mmCIF file of C-alpha atoms in Angstrom:
data_model
loop_
_atom_site.group_PDB
_atom_site.id
_atom_site.type_symbol
_atom_site.label_atom_id
_atom_site.label_comp_id
_atom_site.label_asym_id
_atom_site.label_seq_id
_atom_site.Cartn_x
_atom_site.Cartn_y
_atom_site.Cartn_z
ATOM 1 C CA MET A 772 0.010 0.065 -0.037
ATOM 2 C CA LEU A 773 2.864 2.458 0.708
ATOM 3 C CA PHE A 774 4.056 2.735 -2.888
ATOM 4 C CA ARG A 775 0.859 4.361 -3.702
ATOM 5 C CA SER A 776 2.099 7.565 -1.997
ATOM 6 C CA PRO A 777 3.526 9.823 -4.682
ATOM 7 C CA LEU A 778 5.912 10.997 -1.862
ATOM 8 C CA LEU A 779 7.644 7.642 -1.312
ATOM 9 C CA SER A 780 9.791 5.226 -3.160
ATOM 10 C CA VAL A 781 9.116 1.656 -1.692
ATOM 11 C CA VAL A 782 11.389 -1.144 -2.352
ATOM 12 C CA GLY A 783 9.329 -4.075 -3.846
ATOM 13 C CA GLN A 784 8.282 -7.049 -2.092
ATOM 14 C CA ALA A 785 10.583 -9.645 -3.738
ATOM 15 C CA SER A 786 13.647 -7.679 -2.648
ATOM 16 C CA SER A 787 12.542 -7.079 0.919
ATOM 17 C CA ASN A 788 11.558 -10.502 1.426
ATOM 18 C CA VAL A 789 15.106 -11.602 0.808
ATOM 19 C CA PHE A 790 16.179 -10.256 4.327
ATOM 20 C CA ARG A 791 13.170 -11.747 6.108
ATOM 21 C CA ASP A 792 14.967 -14.355 7.845
ATOM 22 C CA ARG A 793 18.635 -13.220 7.631
ATOM 23 C CA GLU A 794 20.670 -11.865 10.507
ATOM 24 C CA LEU A 795 21.867 -8.646 9.285
ATOM 25 C CA ASN A 796 21.694 -5.343 10.903
ATOM 26 C CA SER A 797 19.520 -2.503 9.777
ATOM 27 C CA ALA A 798 22.376 -0.303 8.269
ATOM 28 C CA ASP A 799 23.425 -3.273 6.021
ATOM 29 C CA ILE A 800 19.963 -4.055 4.977
ATOM 30 C CA ALA A 801 19.350 -0.529 4.031
ATOM 31 C CA ARG A 802 22.570 -0.370 2.369
ATOM 32 C CA LYS A 803 21.951 -3.481 0.264
ATOM 33 C CA LEU A 804 18.505 -2.129 -0.671
ATOM 34 C CA LYS A 805 19.699 1.354 -1.264
ATOM 35 C CA VAL A 806 17.166 2.889 0.861
ATOM 36 C CA ALA A 807 17.051 5.693 3.492
ATOM 37 C CA SER A 808 14.684 4.142 5.932
ATOM 38 C CA LEU A 809 13.484 0.721 7.112
ATOM 39 C CA LEU A 810 10.031 -0.348 8.321
ATOM 40 C CA ASP A 811 10.387 -3.118 10.756
ATOM 41 C CA GLY A 812 7.793 -4.601 13.071
ATOM 42 C CA ASN A 813 6.181 -7.736 14.797
ATOM 43 C CA VAL A 814 3.030 -9.359 15.327
ATOM 44 C CA ARG A 815 1.616 -10.831 18.665
ATOM 45 C CA MET A 816 -1.652 -12.638 18.807
ATOM 46 C CA ASP A 817 -3.911 -14.392 21.205
ATOM 47 C CA ALA A 818 -7.236 -16.114 20.904
ATOM 48 C CA GLN A 819 -9.125 -12.903 20.106
ATOM 49 C CA GLN A 820 -6.617 -9.916 19.735
ATOM 50 C CA ILE A 821 -3.604 -8.978 17.514
ATOM 51 C CA ARG A 822 -0.910 -6.453 18.163
ATOM 52 C CA ILE A 823 1.129 -4.954 15.308
ATOM 53 C CA ALA A 824 4.243 -3.076 16.581
ATOM 54 C CA VAL A 825 5.761 -0.781 13.995
ATOM 55 C CA GLU A 826 9.085 0.770 13.975
ATOM 56 C CA LEU A 827 10.691 3.172 11.480
ATOM 57 C CA ILE A 828 14.378 3.014 11.287
ATOM 58 C CA ASP A 829 17.120 5.434 9.957
ATOM 59 C CA GLY A 830 18.838 3.309 7.304
ATOM 60 C CA ALA A 831 22.181 5.239 7.727
ATOM 61 C CA THR A 832 22.483 5.044 11.646
ATOM 62 C CA GLY A 833 20.295 2.190 12.413
ATOM 63 C CA PHE A 834 18.409 4.331 15.223
ATOM 64 C CA SER A 835 14.698 4.361 15.711
ATOM 65 C CA LYS A 836 12.920 7.415 14.112
ATOM 66 C CA TRP A 837 9.285 6.661 14.976
ATOM 67 C CA THR A 838 7.481 3.673 16.507
ATOM 68 C CA GLN A 839 3.725 2.857 17.125
ATOM 69 C CA SER A 840 1.646 -0.188 18.247
ATOM 70 C CA PHE A 841 -1.770 -1.066 16.696
ATOM 71 C CA ASP A 842 -4.289 -3.313 18.427
ATOM 72 C CA GLY A 843 -7.546 -4.840 17.277
ATOM 73 C CA PRO A 844 -9.499 -8.042 16.955
ATOM 74 C CA LEU A 845 -8.362 -10.980 14.825
ATOM 75 C CA THR A 846 -11.509 -10.650 12.836
ATOM 76 C CA ASN A 847 -10.529 -7.095 11.664
ATOM 77 C CA LEU A 848 -6.915 -7.912 10.622
ATOM 78 C CA LEU A 849 -6.813 -6.579 7.131
ATOM 79 C CA ALA A 850 -8.418 -3.212 8.235
ATOM 80 C CA LEU A 851 -5.702 -3.024 10.938
ATOM 81 C CA GLN A 852 -3.117 -3.552 8.065
ATOM 82 C CA SER A 853 -4.649 -0.716 6.144
ATOM 83 C CA GLN A 854 -4.474 1.318 9.241
ATOM 84 C CA VAL A 855 -0.793 0.579 9.662
ATOM 85 C CA ALA A 856 -0.081 1.460 6.107
ATOM 86 C CA GLU A 857 -1.888 4.838 6.309
ATOM 87 C CA THR A 858 -0.303 5.793 9.522
ATOM 88 C CA VAL A 859 3.146 4.924 8.345
ATOM 89 C CA SER A 860 2.666 6.827 4.891
ATOM 90 C CA SER A 861 1.318 9.854 6.752
ATOM 91 C CA ALA A 862 4.112 9.971 9.356
ATOM 92 C CA LEU A 863 6.553 9.837 6.349
ATOM 93 C CA ALA A 864 4.693 12.494 4.417
ATOM 94 C CA ALA A 865 4.663 14.637 7.514
ATOM 95 C CA GLU A 866 8.420 14.419 7.687
ATOM 96 C CA LEU A 867 8.801 15.244 4.132
ATOM 97 C CA GLY A 868 6.653 18.421 4.728
ATOM 98 C CA ALA A 869 3.842 17.417 2.565
ATOM 99 C CA LYS A 870 0.395 15.848 2.338
ATOM 100 C CA ASP A 871 -0.137 12.200 1.840
ATOM 101 C CA ALA A 872 -2.236 11.037 -1.008
ATOM 102 C CA HIS A 873 -3.477 7.585 -1.698
ATOM 103 C CA ALA A 874 -4.996 5.768 -4.617
ATOM 104 C CA GLN A 875 -7.622 3.135 -4.183
ATOM 105 C CA SER A 876 -5.965 0.001 -3.001
ATOM 106 C CA GLY A 877 -8.101 -2.866 -4.458
ATOM 107 C CA ASP A 878 -7.831 -4.833 -1.090
ATOM 108 C CA THR A 879 -10.095 -7.174 0.829
ATOM 109 C CA ARG A 880 -11.449 -7.641 4.240
ATOM 110 C CA ASN A 881 -11.627 -11.414 3.800
ATOM 111 C CA ILE A 882 -8.625 -13.044 5.438
ATOM 112 C CA MET A 883 -8.982 -16.227 3.555
ATOM 113 C CA ALA A 884 -9.281 -14.451 0.231
ATOM 114 C CA PHE A 885 -6.030 -12.382 1.190
ATOM 115 C CA GLU A 886 -4.372 -15.568 1.871
ATOM 116 C CA ALA A 887 -5.257 -17.223 -1.408
ATOM 117 C CA TYR A 888 -4.046 -14.066 -3.054
ATOM 118 C CA LEU A 889 -0.800 -14.223 -1.344
ATOM 119 C CA ARG A 890 -0.222 -17.836 -2.334
ATOM 120 C CA GLY A 891 -1.125 -17.134 -6.023
ATOM 121 C CA LYS A 892 1.420 -14.240 -5.927
ATOM 122 C CA ASP A 893 4.243 -16.344 -4.589
ATOM 123 C CA LEU A 894 3.416 -19.019 -7.425
ATOM 124 C CA PHE A 895 2.980 -16.376 -10.262
ATOM 125 C CA ASP A 896 6.116 -14.445 -9.293
ATOM 126 C CA SER A 897 8.341 -17.505 -9.371
ATOM 127 C CA GLN A 898 7.869 -17.762 -13.205
ATOM 128 C CA ARG A 899 8.881 -21.212 -13.141
ATOM 129 C CA ASP A 900 6.684 -22.983 -15.621
ATOM 130 C CA GLU A 901 3.207 -23.708 -16.822
ATOM 131 C CA ALA A 902 2.281 -25.810 -13.710
ATOM 132 C CA SER A 903 3.175 -22.859 -11.251
ATOM 133 C CA ASP A 904 1.225 -20.424 -13.502
ATOM 134 C CA ARG A 905 -1.809 -22.640 -13.471
ATOM 135 C CA ALA A 906 -1.554 -23.227 -9.789
ATOM 136 C CA ALA A 907 -1.236 -19.312 -9.346
ATOM 137 C CA LEU A 908 -4.411 -19.056 -11.388
ATOM 138 C CA ALA A 909 -6.379 -21.388 -9.149
ATOM 139 C CA GLN A 910 -5.307 -19.527 -6.097
ATOM 140 C CA PHE A 911 -6.470 -16.186 -7.611
ATOM 141 C CA THR A 912 -9.887 -17.688 -8.702
ATOM 142 C CA GLU A 913 -10.428 -18.806 -5.173
ATOM 143 C CA ALA A 914 -9.637 -15.343 -3.834
ATOM 144 C CA VAL A 915 -12.097 -13.782 -6.183
ATOM 145 C CA ARG A 916 -14.648 -16.661 -5.222
ATOM 146 C CA LEU A 917 -14.203 -15.680 -1.601
ATOM 147 C CA ASP A 918 -14.467 -12.019 -2.267
ATOM 148 C CA PRO A 919 -15.918 -11.002 -5.731
ATOM 149 C CA ASP A 920 -15.100 -7.268 -5.023
ATOM 150 C CA TYR A 921 -11.330 -8.065 -4.423
ATOM 151 C CA ALA A 922 -9.799 -5.786 -7.242
ATOM 152 C CA ALA A 923 -6.392 -6.670 -6.531
ATOM 153 C CA ALA A 924 -7.218 -10.472 -6.874
ATOM 154 C CA ARG A 925 -9.144 -9.862 -10.227
ATOM 155 C CA ALA A 926 -6.137 -7.913 -11.450
ATOM 156 C CA ALA A 927 -3.760 -10.668 -10.642
ATOM 157 C CA ARG A 928 -6.076 -13.244 -11.993
ATOM 158 C CA SER A 929 -6.271 -11.219 -15.500
ATOM 159 C CA ARG A 930 -2.510 -11.461 -15.558
ATOM 160 C CA ALA A 931 -2.342 -15.130 -14.925
ATOM 161 C CA LEU A 932 -5.000 -15.823 -17.596
ATOM 162 C CA ALA A 933 -3.010 -13.628 -20.069
ATOM 163 C CA VAL A 934 0.469 -15.346 -19.330
ATOM 164 C CA ILE A 935 -1.111 -18.749 -19.746
ATOM 165 C CA ALA A 936 -2.766 -17.777 -22.978
ATOM 166 C CA ASN A 937 0.436 -16.102 -24.257
ATOM 167 C CA GLN A 938 2.866 -18.849 -23.277
ATOM 168 C CA TYR A 939 0.924 -22.421 -23.248
ATOM 169 C CA ALA A 940 -2.448 -22.284 -24.728
ATOM 170 C CA GLU A 941 -3.510 -23.338 -28.160
ATOM 171 C CA THR A 942 -5.740 -21.381 -30.401
ATOM 172 C CA ALA A 943 -9.219 -22.104 -29.113
ATOM 173 C CA GLU A 944 -8.083 -21.820 -25.512
ATOM 174 C CA ARG A 945 -6.037 -18.970 -25.856
ATOM 175 C CA ARG A 946 -8.842 -16.673 -27.253
ATOM 176 C CA LEU A 947 -11.204 -17.766 -24.446
ATOM 177 C CA LEU A 948 -8.419 -17.139 -21.964
ATOM 178 C CA TYR A 949 -7.595 -13.522 -23.363
ATOM 179 C CA ASP A 950 -11.381 -12.644 -23.348
ATOM 180 C CA GLU A 951 -11.660 -13.634 -19.652
ATOM 181 C CA ALA A 952 -8.520 -11.738 -18.858
ATOM 182 C CA ILE A 953 -9.977 -8.572 -20.296
ATOM 183 C CA THR A 954 -13.262 -8.936 -18.365
ATOM 184 C CA GLU A 955 -11.173 -9.614 -15.199
ATOM 185 C CA ALA A 956 -9.029 -6.446 -15.709
ATOM 186 C CA ARG A 957 -12.217 -4.274 -16.234
ATOM 187 C CA GLU A 958 -13.863 -5.756 -13.174
ATOM 188 C CA ALA A 959 -10.929 -4.846 -11.226
ATOM 189 C CA ILE A 960 -10.902 -1.237 -12.677
ATOM 190 C CA SER A 961 -14.619 -0.913 -11.865
ATOM 191 C CA GLY A 962 -14.203 -1.750 -8.354
ATOM 192 C CA ALA A 963 -11.090 0.254 -7.884
ATOM 193 C CA PRO A 964 -10.916 3.047 -10.380
ATOM 194 C CA GLU A 965 -7.535 4.177 -9.318
ATOM 195 C CA TYR A 966 -5.855 0.888 -8.788
ATOM 196 C CA ALA A 967 -2.822 0.722 -11.168
ATOM 197 C CA GLU A 968 -2.657 -2.933 -11.568
ATOM 198 C CA GLY A 969 -5.998 -3.298 -12.902
ATOM 199 C CA TYR A 970 -5.009 -0.819 -15.757
ATOM 200 C CA ALA A 971 -1.603 -2.676 -16.172
ATOM 201 C CA ALA A 972 -3.551 -5.907 -16.392
ATOM 202 C CA LEU A 973 -6.004 -4.488 -19.018
ATOM 203 C CA GLY A 974 -3.281 -3.135 -21.122
ATOM 204 C CA TYR A 975 -1.356 -6.453 -21.029
ATOM 205 C CA ALA A 976 -4.435 -8.481 -22.186
ATOM 206 C CA LEU A 977 -5.396 -5.979 -24.922
ATOM 207 C CA PHE A 978 -1.827 -5.989 -26.225
ATOM 208 C CA TYR A 979 -1.007 -9.622 -26.132
ATOM 209 C CA GLY A 980 -4.537 -11.092 -26.547
ATOM 210 C CA LYS A 981 -6.277 -8.754 -29.063
ATOM 211 C CA LEU A 982 -2.850 -7.435 -30.666
ATOM 212 C CA ASP A 983 -4.453 -3.960 -30.169
ATOM 213 C CA VAL A 984 -1.529 -1.710 -29.813
ATOM 214 C CA LEU A 985 -3.698 1.444 -29.649
ATOM 215 C CA ALA A 986 -6.228 0.135 -27.266
ATOM 216 C CA ALA A 987 -3.438 -0.851 -24.848
ATOM 217 C CA ASP A 988 -2.093 2.642 -24.745
ATOM 218 C CA ALA A 989 -4.348 4.345 -22.579
ATOM 219 C CA PRO A 990 -4.610 1.593 -19.900
ATOM 220 C CA PHE A 991 -0.775 1.574 -19.562
ATOM 221 C CA ALA A 992 -0.846 5.255 -19.308
ATOM 222 C CA LYS A 993 -3.237 5.167 -16.591
ATOM 223 C CA ALA A 994 -1.354 2.420 -14.944
ATOM 224 C CA HIS A 995 1.724 4.612 -14.843
ATOM 225 C CA ASP A 996 -0.154 7.673 -13.693
ATOM 226 C CA TYR A 997 -1.612 5.801 -10.652
ATOM 227 C CA GLY A 998 1.284 3.332 -10.112
ATOM 228 C CA ALA A 999 4.608 4.963 -10.897
ATOM 229 C CA GLY A 1000 6.077 3.785 -7.499
ATOM 230 C CA SER A 1001 5.148 0.378 -8.102
ATOM 231 C CA ALA A 1002 7.914 -1.942 -9.604
ATOM 232 C CA GLU A 1003 5.372 -4.401 -10.852
ATOM 233 C CA VAL A 1004 3.310 -1.676 -12.746
ATOM 234 C CA LEU A 1005 6.629 -0.090 -14.179
ATOM 235 C CA ASN A 1006 7.899 -3.645 -15.323
ATOM 236 C CA LEU A 1007 4.780 -4.167 -17.478
ATOM 237 C CA TYR A 1008 4.694 -0.529 -18.658
ATOM 238 C CA ALA A 1009 8.374 -0.659 -19.783
ATOM 239 C CA LEU A 1010 7.917 -4.057 -21.523
ATOM 240 C CA TYR A 1011 5.150 -2.551 -23.676
ATOM 241 C CA HIS A 1012 6.937 0.431 -24.673
ATOM 242 C CA GLY A 1013 10.182 -1.746 -25.306
ATOM 243 C CA ARG A 1014 8.058 -3.708 -27.836
ATOM 244 C CA ARG A 1015 7.063 -0.451 -29.489
ATOM 245 C CA ARG A 1016 10.613 0.348 -29.754
ATOM 246 C CA ASN A 1017 9.839 3.465 -27.541
ATOM 247 C CA PHE A 1018 13.254 2.995 -25.550
ATOM 248 C CA ALA A 1019 13.382 6.439 -24.419
ATOM 249 C CA ILE A 1020 10.403 5.653 -22.128
ATOM 250 C CA ALA A 1021 10.971 1.864 -21.705
ATOM 251 C CA GLY A 1022 14.648 2.256 -20.557
ATOM 252 C CA PRO A 1023 14.144 4.652 -17.598
ATOM 253 C CA ALA A 1024 11.033 2.802 -16.677
ATOM 254 C CA ILE A 1025 12.737 -0.479 -16.187
ATOM 255 C CA GLU A 1026 15.825 1.124 -14.443
ATOM 256 C CA ARG A 1027 13.314 2.742 -11.907
ATOM 257 C CA ALA A 1028 11.617 -0.617 -11.444
ATOM 258 C CA VAL A 1029 14.797 -2.276 -10.895
ATOM 259 C CA ALA A 1030 15.928 0.531 -8.460
ATOM 260 C CA LEU A 1031 12.668 -0.084 -6.704
ATOM 261 C CA ASP A 1032 12.927 -3.856 -6.326
ATOM 262 C CA PRO A 1033 16.682 -4.670 -6.977
ATOM 263 C CA LEU A 1034 16.558 -8.361 -6.032
ATOM 264 C CA ASN A 1035 13.388 -9.210 -8.196
ATOM 265 C CA PRO A 1036 14.561 -11.844 -10.954
ATOM 266 C CA ALA A 1037 11.400 -10.831 -13.186
ATOM 267 C CA LEU A 1038 12.638 -7.314 -13.376
ATOM 268 C CA ALA A 1039 16.084 -8.259 -14.429
ATOM 269 C CA LYS A 1040 14.741 -10.633 -16.941
ATOM 270 C CA THR A 1041 12.514 -7.646 -18.540
ATOM 271 C CA GLN A 1042 15.486 -5.440 -18.519
ATOM 272 C CA GLY A 1043 17.516 -7.878 -20.425
ATOM 273 C CA ARG A 1044 14.595 -8.204 -23.010
ATOM 274 C CA ILE A 1045 14.432 -4.470 -23.499
ATOM 275 C CA ARG A 1046 18.115 -4.228 -23.875
ATOM 276 C CA PHE A 1047 18.012 -7.225 -26.383
ATOM 277 C CA ALA A 1048 15.460 -5.255 -28.362
ATOM 278 C CA SER A 1049 17.544 -2.084 -28.535
ATOM 279 C CA GLY A 1050 20.560 -3.974 -29.755
ATOM 280 C CA ASP A 1051 22.608 -3.899 -26.577
ATOM 281 C CA TYR A 1052 23.438 -7.615 -26.274
ATOM 282 C CA PRO A 1053 26.255 -7.477 -23.730
ATOM 283 C CA GLY A 1054 23.732 -5.748 -21.589
ATOM 284 C CA ALA A 1055 21.020 -8.215 -22.245
ATOM 285 C CA ILE A 1056 23.400 -11.186 -21.306
ATOM 286 C CA ASP A 1057 24.347 -9.320 -18.055
ATOM 287 C CA ALA A 1058 20.801 -8.673 -17.044
ATOM 288 C CA ALA A 1059 19.615 -12.198 -17.820
ATOM 289 C CA ARG A 1060 22.653 -13.617 -16.026
ATOM 290 C CA ARG A 1061 21.505 -11.422 -13.032
ATOM 291 C CA ALA A 1062 18.011 -12.803 -13.125
ATOM 292 C CA LEU A 1063 19.352 -16.266 -12.977
ATOM 293 C CA GLU A 1064 21.486 -15.495 -10.111
ATOM 294 C CA LEU A 1065 18.536 -14.282 -8.056
ATOM 295 C CA ASN A 1066 16.374 -17.273 -9.268
ATOM 296 C CA PRO A 1067 18.053 -20.229 -11.029
ATOM 297 C CA ASP A 1068 14.755 -21.818 -11.849
ATOM 298 C CA LEU A 1069 13.488 -18.719 -13.851
ATOM 299 C CA GLY A 1070 12.091 -19.719 -17.088
ATOM 300 C CA GLY A 1071 13.158 -18.059 -20.274
ATOM 301 C CA ALA A 1072 16.339 -16.490 -19.114
ATOM 302 C CA HIS A 1073 18.749 -18.998 -20.638
ATOM 303 C CA GLY A 1074 16.952 -18.622 -23.966
ATOM 304 C CA ASP A 1075 17.370 -14.905 -23.708
ATOM 305 C CA ILE A 1076 21.200 -15.379 -22.909
ATOM 306 C CA ALA A 1077 21.433 -17.782 -25.847
ATOM 307 C CA ASN A 1078 19.521 -15.348 -28.359
ATOM 308 C CA ALA A 1079 21.994 -12.478 -27.370
ATOM 309 C CA LEU A 1080 24.901 -14.776 -27.780
ATOM 310 C CA LEU A 1081 23.688 -16.007 -31.087
ATOM 311 C CA LEU A 1082 23.350 -12.572 -32.401
ATOM 312 C CA SER A 1083 26.881 -11.880 -31.094
ATOM 313 C CA GLY A 1084 28.495 -14.441 -33.226
ATOM 314 C CA LYS A 1085 29.171 -16.651 -30.039
ATOM 315 C CA LEU A 1086 27.641 -19.748 -31.428
ATOM 316 C CA ASP A 1087 29.134 -22.408 -29.135
ATOM 317 C CA GLU A 1088 28.195 -20.526 -26.074
ATOM 318 C CA ALA A 1089 24.601 -19.933 -27.414
ATOM 319 C CA ALA A 1090 24.294 -23.734 -28.195
ATOM 320 C CA ALA A 1091 25.257 -24.373 -24.289
ATOM 321 C CA GLU A 1092 22.609 -21.917 -23.111
ATOM 322 C CA PHE A 1093 19.794 -23.209 -25.513
ATOM 323 C CA ALA A 1094 20.443 -26.697 -24.111
ATOM 324 C CA LYS A 1095 19.620 -25.249 -20.465
ATOM 325 C CA GLU A 1096 16.331 -23.649 -21.717
ATOM 326 C CA ARG A 1097 12.987 -25.473 -20.816
ATOM 327 C CA SER A 1098 10.804 -23.262 -22.998
ATOM 328 C CA VAL A 1099 10.641 -24.902 -26.302
ATOM 329 C CA LEU A 1100 9.258 -21.910 -27.991
ATOM 330 C CA LEU A 1101 12.719 -20.375 -27.177
ATOM 331 C CA LYS A 1102 14.688 -23.513 -27.515
ATOM 332 C CA LEU A 1103 13.613 -24.940 -30.709
ATOM 333 C CA PRO A 1104 13.711 -21.715 -32.872
ATOM 334 C CA GLY A 1105 16.956 -20.816 -31.424
ATOM 335 C CA GLN A 1106 18.394 -24.263 -32.010
ATOM 336 C CA ALA A 1107 17.171 -23.985 -35.673
ATOM 337 C CA ILE A 1108 18.666 -20.414 -36.243
ATOM 338 C CA LEU A 1109 21.940 -21.651 -34.702
ATOM 339 C CA ALA A 1110 22.244 -24.468 -37.171
ATOM 340 C CA ILE A 1111 21.356 -22.162 -40.043
ATOM 341 C CA ARG A 1112 24.317 -19.783 -38.865
ATOM 342 C CA ARG A 1113 26.526 -22.856 -38.760
ATOM 343 C CA GLY A 1114 25.379 -23.951 -42.174
ATOM 344 C CA ASP A 1115 24.012 -27.312 -40.847
ATOM 345 C CA GLN A 1116 20.881 -27.559 -43.010
ATOM 346 C CA ALA A 1117 20.055 -31.057 -41.557
ATOM 347 C CA ALA A 1118 20.168 -29.881 -38.129
ATOM 348 C CA ALA A 1119 18.054 -26.782 -38.955
ATOM 349 C CA SER A 1120 15.406 -28.783 -40.583
ATOM 350 C CA ALA A 1121 15.090 -31.189 -37.679
ATOM 351 C CA ALA A 1122 14.734 -28.393 -35.299
ATOM 352 C CA PHE A 1123 12.279 -26.680 -37.502
ATOM 353 C CA ASP A 1124 10.204 -29.735 -38.226
ATOM 354 C CA GLN A 1125 10.081 -30.371 -34.383
ATOM 355 C CA LEU A 1126 8.800 -26.834 -33.803
ATOM 356 C CA VAL A 1127 6.068 -27.259 -36.464
ATOM 357 C CA ARG A 1128 5.070 -30.850 -35.268
ATOM 358 C CA ASP A 1129 5.178 -30.096 -31.358
ATOM 359 C CA GLU A 1130 3.732 -26.529 -31.344
ATOM 360 C CA GLY A 1131 1.563 -26.049 -34.517
ATOM 361 C CA ASP A 1132 -0.342 -22.781 -34.523
ATOM 362 C CA ASN A 1133 1.041 -21.899 -31.265
ATOM 363 C CA GLY A 1134 4.452 -21.518 -32.693
ATOM 364 C CA LEU A 1135 3.711 -19.603 -36.009
ATOM 365 C CA TYR A 1136 5.595 -16.562 -34.948
ATOM 366 C CA GLN A 1137 8.530 -18.577 -34.110
ATOM 367 C CA GLN A 1138 8.404 -20.360 -37.396
ATOM 368 C CA ALA A 1139 8.497 -16.850 -39.166
ATOM 369 C CA GLN A 1140 11.684 -16.059 -37.073
ATOM 370 C CA VAL A 1141 13.375 -19.150 -38.379
ATOM 371 C CA LEU A 1142 12.264 -18.815 -42.019
ATOM 372 C CA ALA A 1143 13.309 -15.152 -42.110
ATOM 373 C CA GLN A 1144 16.809 -16.265 -40.973
ATOM 374 C CA TRP A 1145 16.836 -18.991 -43.489
ATOM 375 C CA ASP A 1146 16.293 -16.258 -46.325
ATOM 376 C CA LYS A 1147 12.817 -17.815 -46.912
ATOM 377 C CA ALA A 1148 11.118 -14.256 -46.646
ATOM 378 C CA ASP A 1149 7.884 -15.275 -48.453
ATOM 379 C CA ALA A 1150 7.495 -18.377 -46.222
ATOM 380 C CA ALA A 1151 8.157 -16.278 -43.152
ATOM 381 C CA LEU A 1152 5.575 -13.667 -44.191
ATOM 382 C CA ASP A 1153 3.152 -16.387 -44.802
ATOM 383 C CA ALA A 1154 3.733 -17.836 -41.369
ATOM 384 C CA LEU A 1155 3.063 -14.152 -39.984
ATOM 385 C CA ASP A 1156 -0.162 -13.910 -41.890
ATOM 386 C CA LYS A 1157 -1.310 -17.129 -40.538
ATOM 387 C CA ALA A 1158 -0.211 -15.937 -37.128
ATOM 388 C CA VAL A 1159 -2.403 -12.989 -37.300
ATOM 389 C CA LYS A 1160 -5.495 -15.143 -38.133
ATOM 390 C CA VAL A 1161 -4.916 -17.107 -34.941
ATOM 391 C CA GLN A 1162 -4.103 -14.059 -32.806
ATOM 392 C CA ASP A 1163 -0.677 -15.420 -32.075
ATOM 393 C CA SER A 1164 0.732 -13.402 -29.005
ATOM 394 C CA GLY A 1165 4.216 -13.473 -30.344
ATOM 395 C CA LEU A 1166 3.217 -10.861 -32.853
ATOM 396 C CA VAL A 1167 3.652 -8.430 -29.980
ATOM 397 C CA TYR A 1168 7.600 -8.796 -31.018
ATOM 398 C CA LEU A 1169 7.027 -7.869 -34.463
ATOM 399 C CA LEU A 1170 8.493 -4.448 -34.469
ATOM 400 C CA SER A 1171 11.311 -5.054 -32.018
ATOM 401 C CA ASP A 1172 12.570 -8.568 -33.040
ATOM 402 C CA PRO A 1173 16.092 -8.575 -34.528
ATOM 403 C CA PHE A 1174 15.469 -12.045 -35.962
ATOM 404 C CA LEU A 1175 12.962 -10.575 -38.417
ATOM 405 C CA GLY A 1176 15.509 -8.219 -39.529
ATOM 406 C CA PRO A 1177 15.623 -9.613 -43.305
ATOM 407 C CA LEU A 1178 11.944 -8.851 -43.602
ATOM 408 C CA HIS A 1179 12.119 -5.186 -42.810
ATOM 409 C CA GLN A 1180 12.266 -3.939 -46.212
ATOM 410 C CA ALA A 1181 9.504 -6.137 -47.467
ATOM 411 C CA PRO A 1182 6.192 -4.361 -48.472
ATOM 412 C CA ARG A 1183 4.166 -7.133 -46.844
ATOM 413 C CA TYR A 1184 6.034 -6.677 -43.632
ATOM 414 C CA LYS A 1185 5.560 -3.002 -43.551
ATOM 415 C CA ALA A 1186 1.644 -3.468 -44.229
ATOM 416 C CA LEU A 1187 1.575 -5.749 -41.371
ATOM 417 C CA LEU A 1188 3.189 -3.379 -38.923
ATOM 418 C CA ARG A 1189 0.444 -0.788 -40.268
ATOM 419 C CA SER A 1190 -2.352 -3.235 -39.777
ATOM 420 C CA LEU A 1191 -1.515 -3.888 -36.293
ATOM 421 C CA HIS A 1192 -0.868 -0.194 -35.594
ATOM 422 C CA PHE A 1193 2.834 -0.458 -34.772
ATOM 423 C CA VAL A 1194 3.547 2.300 -36.993
#
């Protein structure tokens, strides 16, 4: 809740959670997180009551700047949580000499719904694989069932639906999932009109699901207006603008997100993808390696490194990274293009044929990547036309993908960019 104050810059949850169980002093933690103040506290409960003791600590000296206790019944836990956040934000705002301001939070008063939401967030933020994403969706669905007015859960459910549609679903399921994702995001916005994550979820679903660049622009702008202090919102906002090659917007936005949540592997992965799209392959590799240092199980990062190495001419190193990648939509096209670069037509054909056989219409965009690198421009453009018909989410990469470089001067490619409103 604190990040919604325009006066505060709050480190993201992924980074702060790293120090939850570590024996470091306050000054060391503040230095690692690059913050001026730390908010610490403890909770005591009995059968009926709960007490939350909160302490604001000077990050440079380790001395206490402010303390306060909050008491209430267990049945009113979430209202007490809101009271703590509002009081702390107001105290900091007073110290800064300005008034506090809050957007709507999208929160719930249902403890069971809140617990389901937190379980879903933990699964979804891990970015491991399809099983973890679908398990996250189940938790968000349960949170919404328990509290249909829980805007944060609806926004998170929208994001999970859209990611599953983007990465795993076949054509028929994909369309249904995206439609539901758009509905959920709009429900979140309806219940909390200033909740940034609702707008970010809607922008994501419209961009990836409907391939509607123009329709996604306004929700992402609203998300940034209401959530410029949220690393998660900035992450999606940066990625959207990176896909549109608006690097003057995307670069500062993702750098700000990383500064807010420096130990979050998902942000490092996005940072790498934006750098890759801009042509900064060494920077892309550095960011993706940092993402893997933070979470060795992070999906997609090995493939990102491999792609950057491939385009840097480091073919043997790229092959080693592709071998570690679990996502077949990164691995198989990468291995096919690698074989093309090596002049191994048999290996290229084998990888391409496996991509077509195993992924079908779900891999049409990736087929176009391989065909473009294979100097089969007409076949690549045919694959892209088919991708449009099935609303293949891979098309969001159309403007920013260096593997489609051989198509850039083709009239059909330019017409496709216009039809999707990239230009």
